[in-house]
XYZ file of C-alpha atoms in Angstrom:
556
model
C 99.493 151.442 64.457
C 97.658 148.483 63.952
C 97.536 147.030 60.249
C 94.222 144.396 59.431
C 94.377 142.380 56.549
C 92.160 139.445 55.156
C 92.709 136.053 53.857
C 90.623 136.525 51.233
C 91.809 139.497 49.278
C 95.339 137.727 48.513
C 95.756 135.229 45.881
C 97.539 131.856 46.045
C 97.408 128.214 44.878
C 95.427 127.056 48.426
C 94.147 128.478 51.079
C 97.260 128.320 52.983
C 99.154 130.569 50.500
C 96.730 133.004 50.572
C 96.559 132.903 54.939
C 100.815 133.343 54.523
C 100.828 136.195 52.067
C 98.534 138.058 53.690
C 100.413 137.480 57.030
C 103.407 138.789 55.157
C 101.490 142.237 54.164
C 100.669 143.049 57.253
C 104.291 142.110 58.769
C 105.784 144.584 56.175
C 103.832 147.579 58.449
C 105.138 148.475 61.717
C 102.881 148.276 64.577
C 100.904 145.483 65.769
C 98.930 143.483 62.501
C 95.820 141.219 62.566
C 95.044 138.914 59.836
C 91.474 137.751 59.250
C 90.622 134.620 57.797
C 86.739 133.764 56.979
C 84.107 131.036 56.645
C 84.454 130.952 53.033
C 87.299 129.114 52.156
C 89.224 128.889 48.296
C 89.345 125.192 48.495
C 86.892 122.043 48.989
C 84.158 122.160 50.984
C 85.006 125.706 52.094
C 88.045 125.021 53.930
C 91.464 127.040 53.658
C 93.628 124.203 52.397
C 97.733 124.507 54.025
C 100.658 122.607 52.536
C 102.584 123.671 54.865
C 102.507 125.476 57.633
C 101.314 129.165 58.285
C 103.981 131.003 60.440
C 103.245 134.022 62.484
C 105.687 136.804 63.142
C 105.775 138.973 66.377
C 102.792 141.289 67.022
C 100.702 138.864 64.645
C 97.370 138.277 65.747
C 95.280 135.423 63.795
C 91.526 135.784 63.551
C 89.756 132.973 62.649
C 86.324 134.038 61.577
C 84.667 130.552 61.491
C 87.297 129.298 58.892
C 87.995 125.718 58.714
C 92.023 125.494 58.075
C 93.100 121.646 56.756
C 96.362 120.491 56.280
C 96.963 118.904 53.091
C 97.538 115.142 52.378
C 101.261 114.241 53.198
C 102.013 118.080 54.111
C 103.441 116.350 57.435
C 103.934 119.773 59.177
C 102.435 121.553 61.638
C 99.502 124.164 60.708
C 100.488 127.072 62.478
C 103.814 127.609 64.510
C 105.770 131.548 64.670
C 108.441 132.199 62.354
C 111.519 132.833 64.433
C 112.322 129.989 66.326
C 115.830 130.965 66.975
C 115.629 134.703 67.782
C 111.705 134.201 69.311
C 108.705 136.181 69.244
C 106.636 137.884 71.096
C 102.849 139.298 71.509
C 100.815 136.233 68.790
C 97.992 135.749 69.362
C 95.612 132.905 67.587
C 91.840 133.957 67.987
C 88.951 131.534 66.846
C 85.341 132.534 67.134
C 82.202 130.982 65.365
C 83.180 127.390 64.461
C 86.634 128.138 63.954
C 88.710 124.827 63.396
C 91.912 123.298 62.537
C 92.007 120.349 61.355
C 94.982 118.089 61.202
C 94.151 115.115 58.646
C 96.039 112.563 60.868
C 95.533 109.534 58.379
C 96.810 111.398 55.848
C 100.494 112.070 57.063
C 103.065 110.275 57.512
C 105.275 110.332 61.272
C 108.647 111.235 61.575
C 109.287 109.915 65.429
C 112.965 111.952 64.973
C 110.615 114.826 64.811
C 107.485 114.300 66.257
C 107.090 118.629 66.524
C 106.402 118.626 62.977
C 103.214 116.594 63.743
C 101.822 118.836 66.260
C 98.857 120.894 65.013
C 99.700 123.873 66.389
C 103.303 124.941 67.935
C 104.690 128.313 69.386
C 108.132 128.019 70.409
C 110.573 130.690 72.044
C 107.589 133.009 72.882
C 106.605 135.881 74.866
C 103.103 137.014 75.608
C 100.730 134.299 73.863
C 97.274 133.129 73.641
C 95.597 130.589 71.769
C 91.634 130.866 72.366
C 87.954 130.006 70.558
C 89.494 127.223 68.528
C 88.311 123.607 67.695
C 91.866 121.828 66.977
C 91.817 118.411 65.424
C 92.269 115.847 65.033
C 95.741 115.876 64.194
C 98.370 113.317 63.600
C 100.119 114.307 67.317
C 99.776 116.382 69.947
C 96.662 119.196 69.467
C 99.159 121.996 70.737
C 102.502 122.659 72.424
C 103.734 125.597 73.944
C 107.387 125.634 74.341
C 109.910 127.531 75.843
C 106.820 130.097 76.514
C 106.160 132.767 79.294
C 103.179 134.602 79.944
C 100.902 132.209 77.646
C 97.355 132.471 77.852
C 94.440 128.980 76.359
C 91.360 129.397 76.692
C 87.908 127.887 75.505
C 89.843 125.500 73.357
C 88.207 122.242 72.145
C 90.289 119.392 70.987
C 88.471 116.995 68.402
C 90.944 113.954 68.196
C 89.254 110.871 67.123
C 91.599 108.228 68.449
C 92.655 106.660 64.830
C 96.627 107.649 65.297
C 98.711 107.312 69.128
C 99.910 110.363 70.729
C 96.761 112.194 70.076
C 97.376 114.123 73.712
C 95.636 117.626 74.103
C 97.992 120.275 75.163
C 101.441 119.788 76.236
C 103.514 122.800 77.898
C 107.457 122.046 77.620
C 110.185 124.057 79.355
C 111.350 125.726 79.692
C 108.136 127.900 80.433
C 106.810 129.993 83.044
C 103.561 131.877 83.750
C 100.912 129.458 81.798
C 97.418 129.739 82.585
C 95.129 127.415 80.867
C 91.232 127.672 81.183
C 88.291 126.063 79.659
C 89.441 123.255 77.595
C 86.783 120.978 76.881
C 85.890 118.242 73.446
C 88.223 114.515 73.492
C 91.512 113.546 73.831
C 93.189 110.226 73.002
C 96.404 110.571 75.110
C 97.183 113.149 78.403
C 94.139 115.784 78.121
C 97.098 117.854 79.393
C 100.383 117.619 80.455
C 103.186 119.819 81.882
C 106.770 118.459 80.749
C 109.922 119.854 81.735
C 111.911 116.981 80.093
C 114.639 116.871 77.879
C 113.916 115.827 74.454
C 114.739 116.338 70.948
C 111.221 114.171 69.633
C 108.905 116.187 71.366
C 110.486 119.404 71.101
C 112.838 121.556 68.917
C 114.808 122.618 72.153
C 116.431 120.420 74.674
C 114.429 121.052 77.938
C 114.308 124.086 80.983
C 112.178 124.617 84.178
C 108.739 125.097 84.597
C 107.055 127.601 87.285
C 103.905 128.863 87.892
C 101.120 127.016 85.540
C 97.854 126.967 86.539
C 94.995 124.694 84.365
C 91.779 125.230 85.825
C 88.044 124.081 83.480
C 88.935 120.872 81.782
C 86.036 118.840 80.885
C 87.135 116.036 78.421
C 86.332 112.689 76.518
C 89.262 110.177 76.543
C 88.847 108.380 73.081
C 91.847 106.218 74.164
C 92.982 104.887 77.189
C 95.494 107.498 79.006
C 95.325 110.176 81.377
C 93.499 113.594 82.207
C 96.403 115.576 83.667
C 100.636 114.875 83.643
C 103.842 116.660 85.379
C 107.193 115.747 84.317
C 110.769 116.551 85.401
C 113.719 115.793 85.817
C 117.001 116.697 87.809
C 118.219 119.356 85.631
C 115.013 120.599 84.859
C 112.777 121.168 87.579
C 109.386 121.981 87.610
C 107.459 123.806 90.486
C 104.482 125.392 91.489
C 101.515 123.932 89.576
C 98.243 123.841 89.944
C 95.205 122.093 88.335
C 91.404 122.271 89.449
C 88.303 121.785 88.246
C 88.434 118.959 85.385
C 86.317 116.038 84.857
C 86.711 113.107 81.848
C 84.750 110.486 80.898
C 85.443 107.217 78.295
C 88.641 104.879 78.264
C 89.507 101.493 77.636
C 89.807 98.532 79.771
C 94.140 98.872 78.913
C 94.002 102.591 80.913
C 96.627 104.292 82.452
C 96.266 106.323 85.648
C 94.055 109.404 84.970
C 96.664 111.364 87.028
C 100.309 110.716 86.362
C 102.838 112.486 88.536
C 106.099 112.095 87.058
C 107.105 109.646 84.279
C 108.164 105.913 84.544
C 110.942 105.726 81.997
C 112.446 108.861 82.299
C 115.674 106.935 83.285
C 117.446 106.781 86.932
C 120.374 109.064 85.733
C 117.577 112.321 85.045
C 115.003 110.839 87.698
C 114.212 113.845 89.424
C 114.662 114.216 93.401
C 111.626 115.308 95.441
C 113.197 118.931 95.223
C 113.258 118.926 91.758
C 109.306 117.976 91.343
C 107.422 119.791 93.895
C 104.848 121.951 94.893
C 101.970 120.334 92.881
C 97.878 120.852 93.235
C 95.287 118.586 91.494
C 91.785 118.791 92.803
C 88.101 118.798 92.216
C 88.631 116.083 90.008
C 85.895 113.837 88.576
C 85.875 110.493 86.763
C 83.053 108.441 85.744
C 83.997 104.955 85.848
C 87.938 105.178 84.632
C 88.788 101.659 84.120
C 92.345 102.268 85.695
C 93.739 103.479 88.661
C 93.054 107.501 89.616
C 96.463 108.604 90.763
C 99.931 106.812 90.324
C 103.162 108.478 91.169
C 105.924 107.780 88.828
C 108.729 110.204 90.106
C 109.952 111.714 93.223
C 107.896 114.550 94.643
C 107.851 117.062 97.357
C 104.639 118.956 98.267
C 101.728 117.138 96.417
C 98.192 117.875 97.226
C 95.368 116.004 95.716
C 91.835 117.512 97.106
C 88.315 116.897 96.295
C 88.790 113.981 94.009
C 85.945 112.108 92.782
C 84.471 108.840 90.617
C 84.884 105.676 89.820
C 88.158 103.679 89.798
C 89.600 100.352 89.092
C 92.750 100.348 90.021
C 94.350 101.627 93.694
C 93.281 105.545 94.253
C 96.876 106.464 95.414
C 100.451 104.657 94.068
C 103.677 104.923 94.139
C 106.318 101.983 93.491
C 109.775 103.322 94.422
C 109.071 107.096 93.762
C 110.244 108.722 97.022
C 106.926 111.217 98.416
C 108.413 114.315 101.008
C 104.830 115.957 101.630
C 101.678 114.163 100.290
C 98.260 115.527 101.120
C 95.320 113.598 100.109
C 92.020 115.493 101.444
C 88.386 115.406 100.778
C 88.505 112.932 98.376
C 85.545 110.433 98.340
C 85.873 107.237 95.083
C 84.599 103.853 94.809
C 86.433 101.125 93.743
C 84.445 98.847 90.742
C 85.093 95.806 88.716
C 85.332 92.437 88.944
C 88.384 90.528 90.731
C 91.339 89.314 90.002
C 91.888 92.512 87.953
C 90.373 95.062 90.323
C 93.537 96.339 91.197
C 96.308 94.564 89.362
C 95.444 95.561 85.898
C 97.586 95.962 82.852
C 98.923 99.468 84.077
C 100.153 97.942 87.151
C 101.731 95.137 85.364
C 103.653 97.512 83.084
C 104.535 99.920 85.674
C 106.080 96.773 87.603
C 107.871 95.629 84.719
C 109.248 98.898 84.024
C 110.808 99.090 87.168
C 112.088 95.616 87.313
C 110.175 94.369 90.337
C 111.409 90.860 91.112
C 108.127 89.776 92.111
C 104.978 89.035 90.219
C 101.926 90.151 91.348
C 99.835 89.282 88.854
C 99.832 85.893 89.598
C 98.405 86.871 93.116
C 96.238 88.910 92.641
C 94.023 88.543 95.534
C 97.229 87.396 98.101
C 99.009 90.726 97.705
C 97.100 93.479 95.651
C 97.968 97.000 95.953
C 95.747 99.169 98.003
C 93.677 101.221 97.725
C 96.207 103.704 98.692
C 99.629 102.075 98.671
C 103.239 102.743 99.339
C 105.802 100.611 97.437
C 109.411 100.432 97.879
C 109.866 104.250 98.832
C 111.088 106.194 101.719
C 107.897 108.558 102.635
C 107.574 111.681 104.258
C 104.535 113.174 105.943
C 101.456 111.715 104.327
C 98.364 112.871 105.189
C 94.749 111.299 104.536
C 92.155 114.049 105.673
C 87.820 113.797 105.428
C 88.390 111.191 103.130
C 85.728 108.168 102.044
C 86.870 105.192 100.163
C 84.579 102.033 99.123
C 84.120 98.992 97.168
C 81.711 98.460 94.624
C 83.004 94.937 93.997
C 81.803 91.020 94.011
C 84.788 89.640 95.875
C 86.233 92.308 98.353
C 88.273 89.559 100.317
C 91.726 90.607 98.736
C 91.145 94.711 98.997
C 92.707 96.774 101.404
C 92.562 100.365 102.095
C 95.764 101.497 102.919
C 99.024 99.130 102.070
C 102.724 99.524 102.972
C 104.616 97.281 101.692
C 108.034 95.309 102.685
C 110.806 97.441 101.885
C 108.671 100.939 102.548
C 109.982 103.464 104.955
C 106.966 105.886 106.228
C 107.957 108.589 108.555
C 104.937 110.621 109.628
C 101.340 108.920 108.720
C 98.487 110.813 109.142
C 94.862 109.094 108.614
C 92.030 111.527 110.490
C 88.486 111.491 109.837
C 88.452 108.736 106.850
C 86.380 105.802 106.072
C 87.601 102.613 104.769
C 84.407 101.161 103.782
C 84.156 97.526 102.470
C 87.273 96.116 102.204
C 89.155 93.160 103.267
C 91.825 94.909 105.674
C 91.678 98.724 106.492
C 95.530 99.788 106.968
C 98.175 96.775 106.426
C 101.626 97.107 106.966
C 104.036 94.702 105.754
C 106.752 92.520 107.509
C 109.915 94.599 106.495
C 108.267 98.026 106.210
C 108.776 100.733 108.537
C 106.420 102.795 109.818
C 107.069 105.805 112.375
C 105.207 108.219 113.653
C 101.672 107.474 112.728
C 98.169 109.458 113.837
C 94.929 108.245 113.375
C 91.900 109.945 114.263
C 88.374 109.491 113.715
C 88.846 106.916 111.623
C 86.058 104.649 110.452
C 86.118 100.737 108.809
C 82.180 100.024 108.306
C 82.248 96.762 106.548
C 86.097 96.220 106.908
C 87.283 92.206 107.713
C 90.262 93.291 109.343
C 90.828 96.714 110.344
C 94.243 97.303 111.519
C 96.857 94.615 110.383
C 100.523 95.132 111.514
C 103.121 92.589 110.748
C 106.080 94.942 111.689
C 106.088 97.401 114.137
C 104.783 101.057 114.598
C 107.546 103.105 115.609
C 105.650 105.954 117.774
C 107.966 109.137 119.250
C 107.068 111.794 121.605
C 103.870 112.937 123.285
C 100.677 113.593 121.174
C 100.962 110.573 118.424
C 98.227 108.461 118.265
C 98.660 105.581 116.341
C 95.334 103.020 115.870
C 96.029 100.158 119.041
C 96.355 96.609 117.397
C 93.465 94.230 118.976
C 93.914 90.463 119.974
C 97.189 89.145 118.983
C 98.789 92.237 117.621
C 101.275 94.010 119.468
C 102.916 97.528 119.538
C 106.579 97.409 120.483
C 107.533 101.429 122.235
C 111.199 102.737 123.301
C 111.023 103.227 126.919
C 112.116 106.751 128.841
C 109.130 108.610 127.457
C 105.512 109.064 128.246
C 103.053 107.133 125.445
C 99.952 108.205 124.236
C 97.460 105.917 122.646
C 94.401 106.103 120.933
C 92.021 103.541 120.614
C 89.820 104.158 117.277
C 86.887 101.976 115.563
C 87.128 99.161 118.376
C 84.591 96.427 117.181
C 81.438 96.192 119.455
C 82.377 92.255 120.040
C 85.690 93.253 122.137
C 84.296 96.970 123.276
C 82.755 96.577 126.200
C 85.606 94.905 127.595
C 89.774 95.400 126.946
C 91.886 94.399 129.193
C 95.989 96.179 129.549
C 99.057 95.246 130.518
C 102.373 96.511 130.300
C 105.588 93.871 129.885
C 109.237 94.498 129.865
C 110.593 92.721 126.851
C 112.904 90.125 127.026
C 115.772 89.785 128.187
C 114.430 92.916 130.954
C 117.752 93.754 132.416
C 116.029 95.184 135.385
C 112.948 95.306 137.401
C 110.435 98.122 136.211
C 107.381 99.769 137.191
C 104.732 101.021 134.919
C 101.164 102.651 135.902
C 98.687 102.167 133.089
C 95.555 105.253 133.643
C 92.138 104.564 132.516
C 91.455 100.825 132.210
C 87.809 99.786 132.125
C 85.131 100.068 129.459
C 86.882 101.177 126.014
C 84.976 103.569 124.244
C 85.309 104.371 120.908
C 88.511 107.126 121.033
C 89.353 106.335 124.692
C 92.677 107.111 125.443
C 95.274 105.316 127.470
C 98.415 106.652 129.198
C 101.251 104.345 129.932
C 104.085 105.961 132.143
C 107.078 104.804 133.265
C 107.033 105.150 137.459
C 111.363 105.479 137.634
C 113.294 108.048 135.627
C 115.720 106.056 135.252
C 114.172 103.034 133.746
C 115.526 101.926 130.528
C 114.751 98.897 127.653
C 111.608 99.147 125.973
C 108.063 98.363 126.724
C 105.548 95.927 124.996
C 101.819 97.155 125.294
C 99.437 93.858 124.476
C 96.109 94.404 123.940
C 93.755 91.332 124.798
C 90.194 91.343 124.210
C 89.102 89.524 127.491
């Protein structure tokens, strides 16, 4: 049996009261209730004025008919949250329509960072079956909403109206443990994460200590940034993994010149002892993604991951596209994803995210300094051990005055890359195309179809490309560079975006390195006129041969 009450035939000293009692009436039925709350509100300017917090029972369903609910000055609670934290509830439902609102009077309370929860505006913890939909929430002193230790939890066509006067003013955070959250059609301004999925232990953010996450998909987000920080977050650690979450289809606009990356995998200061291990962190889609002009960099990973996808990303960035400093990647697929980098130099890609990151880490170097000597890339690997990274049907460019000190893909000293993938990308105006570091190590690489319009230097190698087994083709270093190959094995090579000064003309030869050991023979196949994606077989002549081989390149 289903029980309907209103607001507005209970009495009470605010608005708030009256909400709560007649909450109460209808929880005294059995059966499934739903509690109406109008336009017309007891208190000024029509609103429903809470001193506390209204909290909804099991089978509740809230029905917000156009009312305006406003937490009172110094209430320093939430607005709504369900009433049995400890046993849980189950089937509440929050239901907006008209220019239904709640309103959070940030200025007005007073922060607790011991227990940031009781700032949220609205929080449902240790619930089954949920939904929160046709609402307007904020601003509000913290976070807009939280779900927490939820499963099968339904947002949709939620606006948040934060305005940016208090920190923390994120959108919608989901904390674990949790599984089976969809989220669709958020839309208004933000000034912290526009969302952010947090397995994480912590007894500030939450009122539980942490749990995994599985299966969340946010789809519809189309947001204003008011402050500075990001459009979409994962977090986890090592005893809480997280797994299996998507996000497509969101787009955000505004930001300061002090941004962080619009897309944070992972989180920086989680601590080494929970840092989660690629296992722990995986299985994670973000794409069709749009900024317009995001005065920061797009995508920075700040934790291990395994299985990352980032498709269809678009915009304007200025800081690199694709980072990670000592966050270990095991699967990374960036495809179909087509930004410009803008600004002005020396803070085009070493901003004041990159500086913090770097600090947070303890990097003994400064790069700030430097900017133009060693800036990130556009994509770049720091400091990690890599696995299988993939750039598909990708364009990146410069929009920039200086584009000396830019490069499109960097791997620095201390990097360890084992499978590199670049096919049918364009690095377009920027100082070197792919750059690998003295001290990093790069096996098994493929490039294919890859073009450098505009590009000073191309391919620039100052360690070796470790190539194994038939079928890899790594991009041939030109001139001076050289390619150092194990012998014993046939080689393939690909020659890619050779510049028209040194195609018409290439000339190979194959050299033992020193000291040889022995005598060997090789044939080299198709010398002559390189065209663009010519390929060139080098085969040993004697099964037996052994050492390695050193393939020079000379432009003749």
């Amino acid at each position: 049996m289903k029980r309907t009450c209103s607001a507005a035939d209970f009495d009470g000293n605010c608005g708030g009261e009256r909400i709560q009692r007649a909450v109460d009436a209808a929880d005294d039925e059995s059966g499934r209730a739903v509690v109406t709350v109008g336009p017309d509100g007891p208190d000024g300017g029509g609103t429903w004025l809470l001193e506390q917090a209204v909290e909804l029972p099991s089978h509740t369903t809230l029905s917000l008919r156009g009312a305006h609910l406003r937490l009172a000055e110094g209430a320093n609670d939430n607005l709504l949250r369900n009433r049995h934290l400890e046993d849980g509830d189950e089937e509440i439902h929050v239901i907006g329509d008209g220019e239904a609102r709640i309103d959070g009077t940030p200025e007005a309370q007073d922060r607790d960072w011991d227990t940031l929860y009781r700032n949220y505006g609205v929080h449902l913890f240790n619930v089954d079956s949920l939904s929160v939909r046709g609402v307007s929430i904020g601003p509000t002193n913290s976070f807009a909403l939280t779900l927490e230790d939820v499963r099968d939890a339904r947002v949709e066509s939620v606006e948040f109206a934060q305005d940016g006067q208090t920190g923390n003013q994120d959108g919608l955070h989901v904390l674990g443990p949790a599984e089976r959250v969809t989220v669709n059609g958020i839309t208004g301004a933000t000034g912290d994460d526009a969302v952010a999925v947090d397995s994480t232990e912590s007894d500030v953010l939450g009122r539980g200590s942490d749990g995994p996450i599985s299966s969340v998909a946010v789809t519809n987000v189309a947001v204003h940034n008011v402050h500075s920080t990001g459009l979409f977050r994962t977090i986890a650690d090592r005893e809480a993994p997280l797994e299996n979450v998507y996000a497509g289809n969101l787009a955000m606009t505004g930001g300061t010149d002090e941004g962080d990356a619009a897309l944070k995998i992972g989180f920086a200061d989680i601590g080494v002892e929970t840092m989660p291990r690629p296992a722990d962190h995986r299985n994670v889609t973000v794409e069709n993604v749009y900024l317009e002009s995001w005065d920061a960099p797009y995508c920075a990973v700040q934790a291990p991951i395994r299985n990352l996808t980032l498709r269809g990303l678009r915009g304007q960035h200025s800081g690199p596209f694709f980072y990670t400093l000592e966050n270990d990647l095991d699967g990374v697929l960036i495809d179909d994803c087509k930004t410009t980098l803008v600004g002005n130099p020396p803070d085009t890609l070493i901003n004041d995210f990159h500086e913090r990151l770097i600090e947070g880490v303890q990097q003994d170097r400064e790069l700030r300094g430097r900017p133009l000597e060693r800036p990130p890339g556009i994509i770049t690997l720091d400091n990690a051990h890599c696995t299988d990274v993939t750039v598909a049907d990708s364009r990146f460019a410069t929009e920039i005055p200086d584009r000396s000190g830019t490069v499109g893909c960097r791997v620095y000293e201390g990097t360890t890359v084992d499978g590199l993938a670049l096919r049918d990308t364009t690095f377009r105006d920027v100082g070197r195309g792919l750059h690998v570091e003295a001290g990093a190590t790069v096996r098994n690489v493929v490039a294919s179809g890859v073009r450098q319009p505009g590009v000073g230097e191309p391919w620039s190698f100052d360690a070796p490309l470790l190539v194994h087994g038939e079928g890899n083709a790594p991009p041939c270093p030109l001139s001076e560079r050289e390619l150092t190959l194990s012998g014993g094995e046939r080689r393939r090579i690909t020659i890619s975006d050779v510049p028209l000064s040194v195609r018409e003309r290439i000339s190979i030869r194959a050299v033992p390195l020193e000291p040889a050991g022995r005598e060997h023979g090789y044939r080299v196949d198709s010398v002559g006129t390189v065209d663009e994606g010519m390929r060139i077989v080098v085969e040993e002549t004697a099964d037996d041969a052994g050492g390695e081989v050193r393939i020079l390149l000379d432009a003749a």
